[in-house]
Amino acid sequence: MENRKKRIFSGIQPSGDLTLGSYLGAIKNWSAMQEEFECVYCIVDLHAITVRQDPEVLKRRTIEQLAQYIACGLDPEKNILFIQSHVPEHAELSWILGCYTQFGELSRMTQFKQKSQQHADNITAGLFTYPVLMAADILLYNTDCVPVGEDQKQHVELCRDIAVRFNGIYGDVFRIPEPFIPKMGARVMGLKNPLNKMSKSEPEGCVFLLDPPEVIAKKFKRAVTDSDMEIRFDPENKPGVSNLLSIYCAITGKTPQEAEAEFAGQGYGTLKTAVGECVVNKLTPIREETEKLLADRAHLEEIYRMGAKRAREIASETLKTVHEKLGFAAR
Ligand code: ATP
Ligand code: LTN
């Protein structure tokens, strides 16, 4: 395989407005990687339609998500930023990989089990084969590393299994990717229900990247904690307080022990205000920059078109190799 910088691939669905969870679990780490690695970041609209979307809203969110990627520090010159449906190789490789994925493997995916409960009236084949498309995303770019939150680890592991299986039959076709899960912020919990992951499709207890400062402060003030008064990092017994401490640590870079010492002897009110403030300080410049970027749609369109062109150059090479290995007649 060619001699090059290590490659990173990741993506987020434009299925809702970006949250503090997707920022701390994924995007924050993406921008830290752009100097050292060759990075490809995608807006995965094909994945978003695995549950029903409103076409107008989907279109708006797709462009807003691109603006937020850039506002979070992803330089569109250094990174390849693109929209999944603009690179048809994703859907093509997904079909092929689906023929090398077991029904049983897909049945075991936690996200499928959860989403099929949430959308019990619309459990589509797309929802079931979602992880195969994700494997195609990753493998098309000969990705070395996939920075995601904890909830996506199982999907990256399935991707590795598919790649190993394919390579076992056809030779060294795909690079085997590693997941990258951050130490802090890998699983930000909802502020209303700290037993559930903060998620854009559950707006209750969810902080959005574009929330104004007063809304963020209010959401933290109302965060669920517990009835004892001790500020201690203990996710099992004190999920609400530990979640606030994790958010604080993920943003400030402090360890949970340092944060505990800093808040020792203080009340939950002080903790909530402090965490709310550090989140506001982090998100305010991102919101302002997003608004500026959204004022120039033509520029954003130029960025995603350039991104798709660069992405396609890589993806089409991989797909060509796969076709040859499978024995498809040359075009
Ligand atoms: P949906 O509710 O539509 O499933 P989501 O809010 O869970 O969406 P995704 O688009 O699935 O967000 O995730 C985008 C990225 O952010 C993934 O890498 C995912 O692991 C990460 N992520 C999402 N929510 C969290 C969270 N609460 N904590 C840490 N990382 C998260
Ligand atoms: N399934 C991911 C989004 C996603 C992704 C990817 C992440 C689609 N394709 C490739 C990393 C690499 C999610 O966050 N729900």
mmCIF file of C-alpha atoms and ligand atoms in Angstrom:
data_model
loop_
_atom_site.group_PDB
_atom_site.id
_atom_site.type_symbol
_atom_site.label_atom_id
_atom_site.label_comp_id
_atom_site.label_asym_id
_atom_site.label_seq_id
_atom_site.Cartn_x
_atom_site.Cartn_y
_atom_site.Cartn_z
ATOM 1 C CA MET A 1 0.000 0.000 0.000
ATOM 2 C CA GLU A 2 1.186 3.524 -0.783
ATOM 3 C CA ASN A 3 3.513 5.418 1.547
ATOM 4 C CA ARG A 4 1.502 8.241 3.100
ATOM 5 C CA LYS A 5 0.404 9.946 6.296
ATOM 6 C CA LYS A 6 -1.962 7.863 8.423
ATOM 7 C CA ARG A 7 -5.554 8.445 7.409
ATOM 8 C CA ILE A 8 -8.513 9.321 9.605
ATOM 9 C CA PHE A 9 -12.176 8.948 8.619
ATOM 10 C CA SER A 10 -15.274 9.866 10.578
ATOM 11 C CA GLY A 11 -18.792 11.103 10.020
ATOM 12 C CA ILE A 12 -21.920 12.391 11.703
ATOM 13 C CA GLN A 13 -25.501 12.057 10.518
ATOM 14 C CA PRO A 14 -27.410 15.242 9.699
ATOM 15 C CA SER A 15 -30.342 13.722 11.584
ATOM 16 C CA GLY A 16 -30.563 16.547 14.113
ATOM 17 C CA ASP A 17 -28.650 19.582 15.315
ATOM 18 C CA LEU A 18 -25.156 18.768 16.588
ATOM 19 C CA THR A 19 -24.895 18.262 20.327
ATOM 20 C CA LEU A 20 -22.326 18.711 23.047
ATOM 21 C CA GLY A 21 -22.096 14.882 22.984
ATOM 22 C CA SER A 22 -21.052 14.704 19.333
ATOM 23 C CA TYR A 23 -18.672 17.636 19.913
ATOM 24 C CA LEU A 24 -16.862 16.104 22.905
ATOM 25 C CA GLY A 25 -17.087 12.507 21.700
ATOM 26 C CA ALA A 26 -16.028 13.173 18.125
ATOM 27 C CA ILE A 27 -15.481 16.594 16.500
ATOM 28 C CA LYS A 28 -13.251 18.071 19.207
ATOM 29 C CA ASN A 29 -10.793 15.245 18.594
ATOM 30 C CA TRP A 30 -11.032 15.565 14.835
ATOM 31 C CA SER A 31 -9.610 19.067 14.789
ATOM 32 C CA ALA A 32 -6.745 17.944 17.023
ATOM 33 C CA MET A 33 -5.804 15.353 14.388
ATOM 34 C CA GLN A 34 -5.666 17.527 11.297
ATOM 35 C CA GLU A 35 -1.960 18.398 11.515
ATOM 36 C CA GLU A 36 -0.594 14.923 11.951
ATOM 37 C CA PHE A 37 -2.981 12.892 9.806
ATOM 38 C CA GLU A 38 -4.705 13.004 6.457
ATOM 39 C CA CYS A 39 -8.316 13.477 7.523
ATOM 40 C CA VAL A 40 -11.576 12.777 5.737
ATOM 41 C CA TYR A 41 -14.777 13.947 7.450
ATOM 42 C CA CYS A 42 -18.174 13.224 6.062
ATOM 43 C CA ILE A 43 -21.758 14.345 6.567
ATOM 44 C CA VAL A 44 -23.499 10.993 6.349
ATOM 45 C CA ASP A 45 -26.850 11.837 4.792
ATOM 46 C CA LEU A 46 -27.374 8.289 3.473
ATOM 47 C CA HIS A 47 -27.231 7.101 7.076
ATOM 48 C CA ALA A 48 -29.647 9.820 8.200
ATOM 49 C CA ILE A 49 -32.455 8.471 5.989
ATOM 50 C CA THR A 50 -32.444 5.147 7.858
ATOM 51 C CA VAL A 51 -35.101 6.896 9.927
ATOM 52 C CA ARG A 52 -37.640 9.206 8.297
ATOM 53 C CA GLN A 53 -36.389 12.768 7.598
ATOM 54 C CA ASP A 54 -38.163 15.878 6.397
ATOM 55 C CA PRO A 55 -36.457 16.769 3.054
ATOM 56 C CA GLU A 56 -36.302 20.519 3.687
ATOM 57 C CA VAL A 57 -34.964 20.081 7.200
ATOM 58 C CA LEU A 58 -32.413 17.514 6.019
ATOM 59 C CA LYS A 59 -31.130 19.933 3.393
ATOM 60 C CA ARG A 60 -30.818 22.755 5.915
ATOM 61 C CA ARG A 61 -29.080 20.583 8.493
ATOM 62 C CA THR A 62 -26.605 19.209 5.973
ATOM 63 C CA ILE A 63 -25.263 22.655 5.130
ATOM 64 C CA GLU A 64 -25.426 23.773 8.767
ATOM 65 C CA GLN A 65 -23.443 20.731 9.779
ATOM 66 C CA LEU A 66 -20.732 21.573 7.257
ATOM 67 C CA ALA A 67 -20.574 25.115 8.655
ATOM 68 C CA GLN A 68 -20.288 23.695 12.175
ATOM 69 C CA TYR A 69 -17.481 21.317 11.186
ATOM 70 C CA ILE A 70 -15.505 24.301 9.917
ATOM 71 C CA ALA A 71 -16.457 26.484 12.895
ATOM 72 C CA CYS A 72 -15.193 23.730 15.226
ATOM 73 C CA GLY A 73 -11.777 24.196 13.663
ATOM 74 C CA LEU A 74 -11.695 21.820 10.687
ATOM 75 C CA ASP A 75 -9.810 23.583 7.921
ATOM 76 C CA PRO A 76 -11.421 22.677 4.565
ATOM 77 C CA GLU A 77 -8.046 22.935 2.812
ATOM 78 C CA LYS A 78 -6.252 20.570 5.181
ATOM 79 C CA ASN A 79 -9.150 18.126 5.601
ATOM 80 C CA ILE A 80 -11.456 16.557 3.054
ATOM 81 C CA LEU A 81 -14.978 17.644 4.053
ATOM 82 C CA PHE A 82 -17.803 16.219 1.978
ATOM 83 C CA ILE A 83 -21.370 14.935 1.824
ATOM 84 C CA GLN A 84 -21.744 11.153 1.636
ATOM 85 C CA SER A 85 -24.405 11.057 -1.107
ATOM 86 C CA HIS A 86 -22.073 13.058 -3.384
ATOM 87 C CA VAL A 87 -19.673 10.121 -3.586
ATOM 88 C CA PRO A 88 -21.676 7.209 -5.051
ATOM 89 C CA GLU A 89 -18.878 4.727 -4.271
ATOM 90 C CA HIS A 90 -20.180 4.589 -0.666
ATOM 91 C CA ALA A 91 -23.489 3.026 -1.656
ATOM 92 C CA GLU A 92 -21.787 0.774 -4.211
ATOM 93 C CA LEU A 93 -19.238 -0.661 -1.788
ATOM 94 C CA SER A 94 -21.954 -0.989 0.832
ATOM 95 C CA TRP A 95 -23.863 -3.378 -1.425
ATOM 96 C CA ILE A 96 -20.748 -5.474 -1.975
ATOM 97 C CA LEU A 97 -19.813 -5.615 1.712
ATOM 98 C CA GLY A 98 -23.371 -6.571 2.562
ATOM 99 C CA CYS A 99 -22.666 -9.818 0.726
ATOM 100 C CA TYR A 100 -19.816 -10.475 3.166
ATOM 101 C CA THR A 101 -21.730 -9.644 6.356
ATOM 102 C CA GLN A 102 -23.786 -12.126 8.319
ATOM 103 C CA PHE A 103 -27.413 -11.549 9.270
ATOM 104 C CA GLY A 104 -26.482 -12.677 12.812
ATOM 105 C CA GLU A 105 -23.746 -10.045 13.096
ATOM 106 C CA LEU A 106 -26.131 -7.241 12.199
ATOM 107 C CA SER A 107 -28.794 -8.609 14.543
ATOM 108 C CA ARG A 108 -26.387 -8.191 17.453
ATOM 109 C CA MET A 109 -25.796 -4.456 16.923
ATOM 110 C CA THR A 110 -26.912 -2.472 19.969
ATOM 111 C CA GLN A 111 -27.790 0.622 17.938
ATOM 112 C CA PHE A 112 -30.080 -1.431 15.691
ATOM 113 C CA LYS A 113 -31.836 -2.912 18.707
ATOM 114 C CA GLN A 114 -32.351 0.537 20.249
ATOM 115 C CA LYS A 115 -33.406 2.297 17.058
ATOM 116 C CA SER A 116 -35.783 -0.455 16.045
ATOM 117 C CA GLN A 117 -37.511 -0.005 19.391
ATOM 118 C CA GLN A 118 -37.654 3.783 18.946
ATOM 119 C CA HIS A 119 -39.012 3.430 15.397
ATOM 120 C CA ALA A 120 -41.079 0.287 15.833
ATOM 121 C CA ASP A 121 -43.463 1.302 13.021
ATOM 122 C CA ASN A 122 -40.654 1.723 10.480
ATOM 123 C CA ILE A 123 -37.917 -0.893 10.898
ATOM 124 C CA THR A 124 -36.399 -0.790 7.436
ATOM 125 C CA ALA A 125 -33.738 -2.876 5.728
ATOM 126 C CA GLY A 126 -31.638 0.322 5.709
ATOM 127 C CA LEU A 127 -31.746 0.563 9.491
ATOM 128 C CA PHE A 128 -30.595 -3.049 9.677
ATOM 129 C CA THR A 129 -27.748 -2.704 7.177
ATOM 130 C CA TYR A 130 -26.654 0.703 8.501
ATOM 131 C CA PRO A 131 -23.347 -0.680 9.891
ATOM 132 C CA VAL A 132 -22.440 -2.122 6.470
ATOM 133 C CA LEU A 133 -22.666 1.348 4.920
ATOM 134 C CA MET A 134 -20.525 2.633 7.774
ATOM 135 C CA ALA A 135 -17.955 -0.080 7.033
ATOM 136 C CA ALA A 136 -17.955 1.006 3.384
ATOM 137 C CA ASP A 137 -17.365 4.630 4.440
ATOM 138 C CA ILE A 138 -14.336 3.637 6.448
ATOM 139 C CA LEU A 139 -12.827 1.023 4.127
ATOM 140 C CA LEU A 140 -13.108 3.100 0.937
ATOM 141 C CA TYR A 141 -10.432 5.446 2.284
ATOM 142 C CA ASN A 142 -8.013 2.805 3.582
ATOM 143 C CA THR A 143 -8.551 4.393 6.952
ATOM 144 C CA ASP A 144 -6.120 3.800 9.800
ATOM 145 C CA CYS A 145 -8.109 5.352 12.603
ATOM 146 C CA VAL A 146 -11.764 6.226 13.265
ATOM 147 C CA PRO A 147 -12.387 8.840 15.999
ATOM 148 C CA VAL A 148 -15.869 8.271 17.421
ATOM 149 C CA GLY A 149 -17.758 8.214 20.708
ATOM 150 C CA GLU A 150 -18.088 5.009 22.725
ATOM 151 C CA ASP A 151 -21.486 4.131 21.199
ATOM 152 C CA GLN A 152 -19.900 3.590 17.763
ATOM 153 C CA LYS A 153 -17.161 1.216 18.906
ATOM 154 C CA GLN A 154 -19.230 -1.869 18.101
ATOM 155 C CA HIS A 155 -19.777 -0.656 14.531
ATOM 156 C CA VAL A 156 -16.057 -0.057 14.001
ATOM 157 C CA GLU A 157 -15.356 -3.541 15.324
ATOM 158 C CA LEU A 158 -17.835 -5.022 12.855
ATOM 159 C CA CYS A 159 -16.114 -3.035 10.093
ATOM 160 C CA ARG A 160 -12.802 -4.640 11.104
ATOM 161 C CA ASP A 161 -14.379 -8.098 11.025
ATOM 162 C CA ILE A 162 -15.797 -7.514 7.547
ATOM 163 C CA ALA A 163 -12.439 -6.209 6.289
ATOM 164 C CA VAL A 164 -10.501 -9.143 7.756
ATOM 165 C CA ARG A 165 -12.981 -11.578 6.221
ATOM 166 C CA PHE A 166 -12.778 -9.929 2.793
ATOM 167 C CA ASN A 167 -8.963 -9.816 2.929
ATOM 168 C CA GLY A 168 -8.957 -13.468 3.950
ATOM 169 C CA ILE A 169 -10.711 -14.366 0.692
ATOM 170 C CA TYR A 170 -9.211 -11.871 -1.779
ATOM 171 C CA GLY A 171 -5.812 -10.884 -0.378
ATOM 172 C CA ASP A 172 -4.667 -7.630 1.158
ATOM 173 C CA VAL A 173 -7.414 -5.304 -0.132
ATOM 174 C CA PHE A 174 -8.485 -3.237 2.891
ATOM 175 C CA ARG A 175 -6.489 -1.620 5.643
ATOM 176 C CA ILE A 176 -7.811 -2.709 9.069
ATOM 177 C CA PRO A 177 -8.938 0.418 10.974
ATOM 178 C CA GLU A 178 -8.634 1.115 14.696
ATOM 179 C CA PRO A 179 -11.316 2.986 16.645
ATOM 180 C CA PHE A 180 -10.149 6.059 18.566
ATOM 181 C CA ILE A 181 -12.319 6.717 21.634
ATOM 182 C CA PRO A 182 -11.388 9.728 23.805
ATOM 183 C CA LYS A 183 -10.579 9.250 27.514
ATOM 184 C CA MET A 184 -12.988 11.985 28.615
ATOM 185 C CA GLY A 185 -16.201 12.805 26.774
ATOM 186 C CA ALA A 186 -16.603 9.423 25.053
ATOM 187 C CA ARG A 187 -20.112 9.080 26.463
ATOM 188 C CA VAL A 188 -21.769 12.337 27.465
ATOM 189 C CA MET A 189 -25.049 11.566 29.202
ATOM 190 C CA GLY A 190 -28.316 13.517 28.985
ATOM 191 C CA LEU A 191 -28.663 16.317 31.534
ATOM 192 C CA LYS A 192 -32.251 15.299 32.340
ATOM 193 C CA ASN A 193 -31.625 11.565 32.401
ATOM 194 C CA PRO A 194 -27.953 10.847 33.092
ATOM 195 C CA LEU A 195 -28.535 7.146 32.479
ATOM 196 C CA ASN A 196 -29.105 7.762 28.766
ATOM 197 C CA LYS A 197 -26.621 9.022 26.178
ATOM 198 C CA MET A 198 -27.069 12.672 25.178
ATOM 199 C CA SER A 199 -28.483 12.348 21.688
ATOM 200 C CA LYS A 200 -29.707 14.769 19.044
ATOM 201 C CA SER A 201 -32.833 12.759 18.429
ATOM 202 C CA GLU A 202 -33.794 13.179 22.107
ATOM 203 C CA PRO A 203 -33.850 16.964 22.655
ATOM 204 C CA GLU A 204 -34.745 16.607 26.376
ATOM 205 C CA GLY A 205 -31.598 17.232 28.405
ATOM 206 C CA CYS A 206 -29.549 17.840 25.306
ATOM 207 C CA VAL A 207 -27.212 20.820 24.762
ATOM 208 C CA PHE A 208 -26.934 21.852 21.122
ATOM 209 C CA LEU A 209 -23.829 23.477 19.649
ATOM 210 C CA LEU A 210 -25.880 26.414 18.435
ATOM 211 C CA ASP A 211 -27.814 27.022 21.686
ATOM 212 C CA PRO A 212 -27.489 30.624 22.904
ATOM 213 C CA PRO A 213 -25.535 31.141 26.198
ATOM 214 C CA GLU A 214 -28.606 31.730 28.367
ATOM 215 C CA VAL A 215 -30.231 28.521 27.142
ATOM 216 C CA ILE A 216 -27.064 26.535 27.884
ATOM 217 C CA ALA A 217 -26.780 28.054 31.379
ATOM 218 C CA LYS A 218 -30.427 27.209 32.081
ATOM 219 C CA LYS A 219 -30.032 23.614 30.883
ATOM 220 C CA PHE A 220 -27.063 23.116 33.237
ATOM 221 C CA LYS A 221 -28.879 24.750 36.153
ATOM 222 C CA ARG A 222 -31.694 22.243 35.683
ATOM 223 C CA ALA A 223 -29.377 19.252 35.285
ATOM 224 C CA VAL A 224 -30.364 16.241 37.363
ATOM 225 C CA THR A 225 -27.880 15.444 40.155
ATOM 226 C CA ASP A 226 -28.717 13.457 43.310
ATOM 227 C CA SER A 227 -29.818 13.949 46.901
ATOM 228 C CA ASP A 228 -26.502 13.730 48.705
ATOM 229 C CA MET A 229 -24.233 16.746 48.540
ATOM 230 C CA GLU A 230 -20.837 15.394 47.640
ATOM 231 C CA ILE A 231 -19.069 16.334 44.413
ATOM 232 C CA ARG A 232 -17.386 13.051 43.614
ATOM 233 C CA PHE A 233 -16.580 11.266 40.344
ATOM 234 C CA ASP A 234 -18.416 7.956 40.621
ATOM 235 C CA PRO A 235 -20.367 7.221 37.406
ATOM 236 C CA GLU A 236 -22.043 4.124 38.812
ATOM 237 C CA ASN A 237 -23.508 5.645 41.977
ATOM 238 C CA LYS A 238 -23.573 9.335 41.043
ATOM 239 C CA PRO A 239 -24.308 9.446 37.297
ATOM 240 C CA GLY A 240 -25.567 13.043 37.153
ATOM 241 C CA VAL A 241 -22.692 14.622 39.082
ATOM 242 C CA SER A 242 -20.122 12.439 37.328
ATOM 243 C CA ASN A 243 -21.511 13.473 33.946
ATOM 244 C CA LEU A 244 -21.101 17.154 34.861
ATOM 245 C CA LEU A 245 -17.532 16.473 36.017
ATOM 246 C CA SER A 246 -16.759 14.555 32.784
ATOM 247 C CA ILE A 247 -18.016 17.431 30.664
ATOM 248 C CA TYR A 248 -15.917 19.835 32.719
ATOM 249 C CA CYS A 249 -12.822 17.652 32.363
ATOM 250 C CA ALA A 250 -13.316 17.039 28.635
ATOM 251 C CA ILE A 251 -13.412 20.798 28.077
ATOM 252 C CA THR A 252 -10.729 21.974 30.506
ATOM 253 C CA GLY A 253 -8.360 19.020 30.078
ATOM 254 C CA LYS A 254 -8.340 18.455 33.849
ATOM 255 C CA THR A 255 -8.512 14.986 35.392
ATOM 256 C CA PRO A 256 -11.560 13.964 37.492
ATOM 257 C CA GLN A 257 -9.322 14.048 40.606
ATOM 258 C CA GLU A 258 -8.272 17.631 39.867
ATOM 259 C CA ALA A 259 -11.889 18.619 39.319
ATOM 260 C CA GLU A 260 -13.012 16.928 42.556
ATOM 261 C CA ALA A 261 -10.326 18.820 44.474
ATOM 262 C CA GLU A 262 -11.338 22.098 42.849
ATOM 263 C CA PHE A 263 -15.005 21.698 43.868
ATOM 264 C CA ALA A 264 -14.402 20.046 47.255
ATOM 265 C CA GLY A 265 -16.795 21.325 49.903
ATOM 266 C CA GLN A 266 -18.919 23.296 47.397
ATOM 267 C CA GLY A 267 -22.577 22.786 46.501
ATOM 268 C CA TYR A 268 -24.088 21.384 43.308
ATOM 269 C CA GLY A 269 -25.212 24.891 42.339
ATOM 270 C CA THR A 270 -21.594 26.045 42.063
ATOM 271 C CA LEU A 271 -20.662 22.976 40.013
ATOM 272 C CA LYS A 272 -23.562 23.458 37.598
ATOM 273 C CA THR A 273 -22.738 27.142 37.101
ATOM 274 C CA ALA A 274 -19.052 26.409 36.542
ATOM 275 C CA VAL A 275 -19.711 23.643 34.010
ATOM 276 C CA GLY A 276 -22.343 25.765 32.250
ATOM 277 C CA GLU A 277 -19.855 28.627 31.986
ATOM 278 C CA CYS A 278 -17.029 26.547 30.574
ATOM 279 C CA VAL A 279 -19.417 25.068 27.994
ATOM 280 C CA VAL A 280 -20.674 28.546 27.036
ATOM 281 C CA ASN A 281 -17.091 29.785 26.659
ATOM 282 C CA LYS A 282 -16.257 26.868 24.409
ATOM 283 C CA LEU A 283 -19.410 26.977 22.275
ATOM 284 C CA THR A 284 -19.930 30.733 21.844
ATOM 285 C CA PRO A 285 -17.118 31.238 19.290
ATOM 286 C CA ILE A 286 -18.317 28.109 17.429
ATOM 287 C CA ARG A 287 -21.872 29.470 17.210
ATOM 288 C CA GLU A 288 -20.668 32.892 16.052
ATOM 289 C CA GLU A 289 -18.357 31.418 13.429
ATOM 290 C CA THR A 290 -21.124 29.090 12.191
ATOM 291 C CA GLU A 291 -23.439 32.059 11.716
ATOM 292 C CA LYS A 292 -20.771 33.905 9.726
ATOM 293 C CA LEU A 293 -20.119 30.909 7.513
ATOM 294 C CA LEU A 294 -23.823 30.361 6.865
ATOM 295 C CA ALA A 295 -24.104 33.882 5.505
ATOM 296 C CA ASP A 296 -22.091 32.768 2.457
ATOM 297 C CA ARG A 297 -23.811 29.667 1.066
ATOM 298 C CA ALA A 298 -21.913 29.787 -2.226
ATOM 299 C CA HIS A 299 -18.614 29.422 -0.375
ATOM 300 C CA LEU A 300 -19.914 26.393 1.573
ATOM 301 C CA GLU A 301 -21.121 24.809 -1.661
ATOM 302 C CA GLU A 302 -17.694 25.305 -3.165
ATOM 303 C CA ILE A 303 -16.140 23.596 -0.139
ATOM 304 C CA TYR A 304 -18.368 20.527 -0.287
ATOM 305 C CA ARG A 305 -17.948 20.171 -4.049
ATOM 306 C CA MET A 306 -14.178 20.340 -3.745
ATOM 307 C CA GLY A 307 -14.367 17.841 -0.858
ATOM 308 C CA ALA A 308 -16.432 15.365 -2.879
ATOM 309 C CA LYS A 309 -14.007 15.600 -5.788
ATOM 310 C CA ARG A 310 -11.023 14.848 -3.555
ATOM 311 C CA ALA A 311 -12.899 12.084 -1.744
ATOM 312 C CA ARG A 312 -13.948 10.466 -5.000
ATOM 313 C CA GLU A 313 -10.390 10.271 -6.266
ATOM 314 C CA ILE A 314 -9.535 8.022 -3.324
ATOM 315 C CA ALA A 315 -12.823 6.107 -3.152
ATOM 316 C CA SER A 316 -12.957 5.221 -6.856
ATOM 317 C CA GLU A 317 -9.465 3.680 -6.710
ATOM 318 C CA THR A 318 -10.494 1.420 -3.832
ATOM 319 C CA LEU A 319 -13.733 0.406 -5.511
ATOM 320 C CA LYS A 320 -11.859 -0.377 -8.725
ATOM 321 C CA THR A 321 -9.524 -2.714 -6.845
ATOM 322 C CA VAL A 322 -12.518 -4.388 -5.178
ATOM 323 C CA HIS A 323 -14.247 -4.932 -8.554
ATOM 324 C CA GLU A 324 -11.093 -6.519 -9.964
ATOM 325 C CA LYS A 325 -10.717 -8.799 -6.956
ATOM 326 C CA LEU A 326 -14.339 -9.900 -7.212
ATOM 327 C CA GLY A 327 -13.960 -10.761 -10.873
ATOM 328 C CA PHE A 328 -16.296 -8.099 -12.273
ATOM 329 C CA ALA A 329 -15.648 -7.432 -15.978
ATOM 330 C CA ALA A 330 -13.540 -4.314 -16.596
ATOM 331 C CA ARG A 331 -15.618 -1.248 -17.595
HETATM 332 P P1 ATP B 1 -28.940 10.118 16.734
HETATM 333 O O1 ATP B 1 -29.672 10.563 17.964
HETATM 334 O O2 ATP B 1 -29.563 10.574 15.458
HETATM 335 O O3 ATP B 1 -28.592 8.656 16.748
HETATM 336 P P2 ATP B 1 -26.517 11.087 17.941
HETATM 337 O O4 ATP B 1 -26.802 12.344 18.678
HETATM 338 O O5 ATP B 1 -26.360 9.837 18.734
HETATM 339 O O6 ATP B 1 -27.567 10.883 16.769
HETATM 340 P P3 ATP B 1 -24.530 10.584 15.984
HETATM 341 O O7 ATP B 1 -24.688 11.261 14.686
HETATM 342 O O8 ATP B 1 -24.987 9.162 16.080
HETATM 343 O O9 ATP B 1 -25.218 11.397 17.138
HETATM 344 O O10 ATP B 1 -23.033 10.624 16.465
HETATM 345 C C1 ATP B 1 -22.032 11.453 15.950
HETATM 346 C C2 ATP B 1 -20.703 11.173 16.629
HETATM 347 O O11 ATP B 1 -20.746 11.703 17.944
HETATM 348 C C3 ATP B 1 -20.356 9.698 16.816
HETATM 349 O O12 ATP B 1 -18.957 9.554 16.733
HETATM 350 C C4 ATP B 1 -20.848 9.386 18.182
HETATM 351 O O13 ATP B 1 -20.159 8.323 18.772
HETATM 352 C C5 ATP B 1 -20.557 10.684 18.898
HETATM 353 N N1 ATP B 1 -21.540 10.932 19.963
HETATM 354 C C6 ATP B 1 -22.865 11.113 19.806
HETATM 355 N N2 ATP B 1 -23.469 11.310 20.994
HETATM 356 C C7 ATP B 1 -22.463 11.245 21.912
HETATM 357 C C8 ATP B 1 -22.449 11.381 23.327
HETATM 358 N N3 ATP B 1 -23.541 11.602 23.998
HETATM 359 N N4 ATP B 1 -21.263 11.293 23.949
HETATM 360 C C9 ATP B 1 -20.121 11.079 23.256
HETATM 361 N N5 ATP B 1 -20.070 10.941 21.915
HETATM 362 C C10 ATP B 1 -21.223 11.016 21.248
HETATM 363 N N1 LTN B 2 -22.729 5.694 12.637
HETATM 364 C C1 LTN B 2 -22.068 6.911 13.012
HETATM 365 C C2 LTN B 2 -21.919 7.856 11.881
HETATM 366 C C3 LTN B 2 -21.012 7.315 10.849
HETATM 367 C C4 LTN B 2 -19.603 7.121 10.953
HETATM 368 C C5 LTN B 2 -19.196 6.578 9.707
HETATM 369 C C6 LTN B 2 -18.691 7.337 11.964
HETATM 370 C C7 LTN B 2 -21.371 6.886 9.600
HETATM 371 N N2 LTN B 2 -20.284 6.475 8.927
HETATM 372 C C8 LTN B 2 -17.868 6.240 9.471
HETATM 373 C C9 LTN B 2 -17.368 6.975 11.709
HETATM 374 C C10 LTN B 2 -16.964 6.439 10.488
HETATM 375 C C11 LTN B 2 -22.866 7.574 14.124
HETATM 376 O O1 LTN B 2 -22.353 8.411 14.749
HETATM 377 N N3 LTN B 2 -24.064 7.253 14.348
#
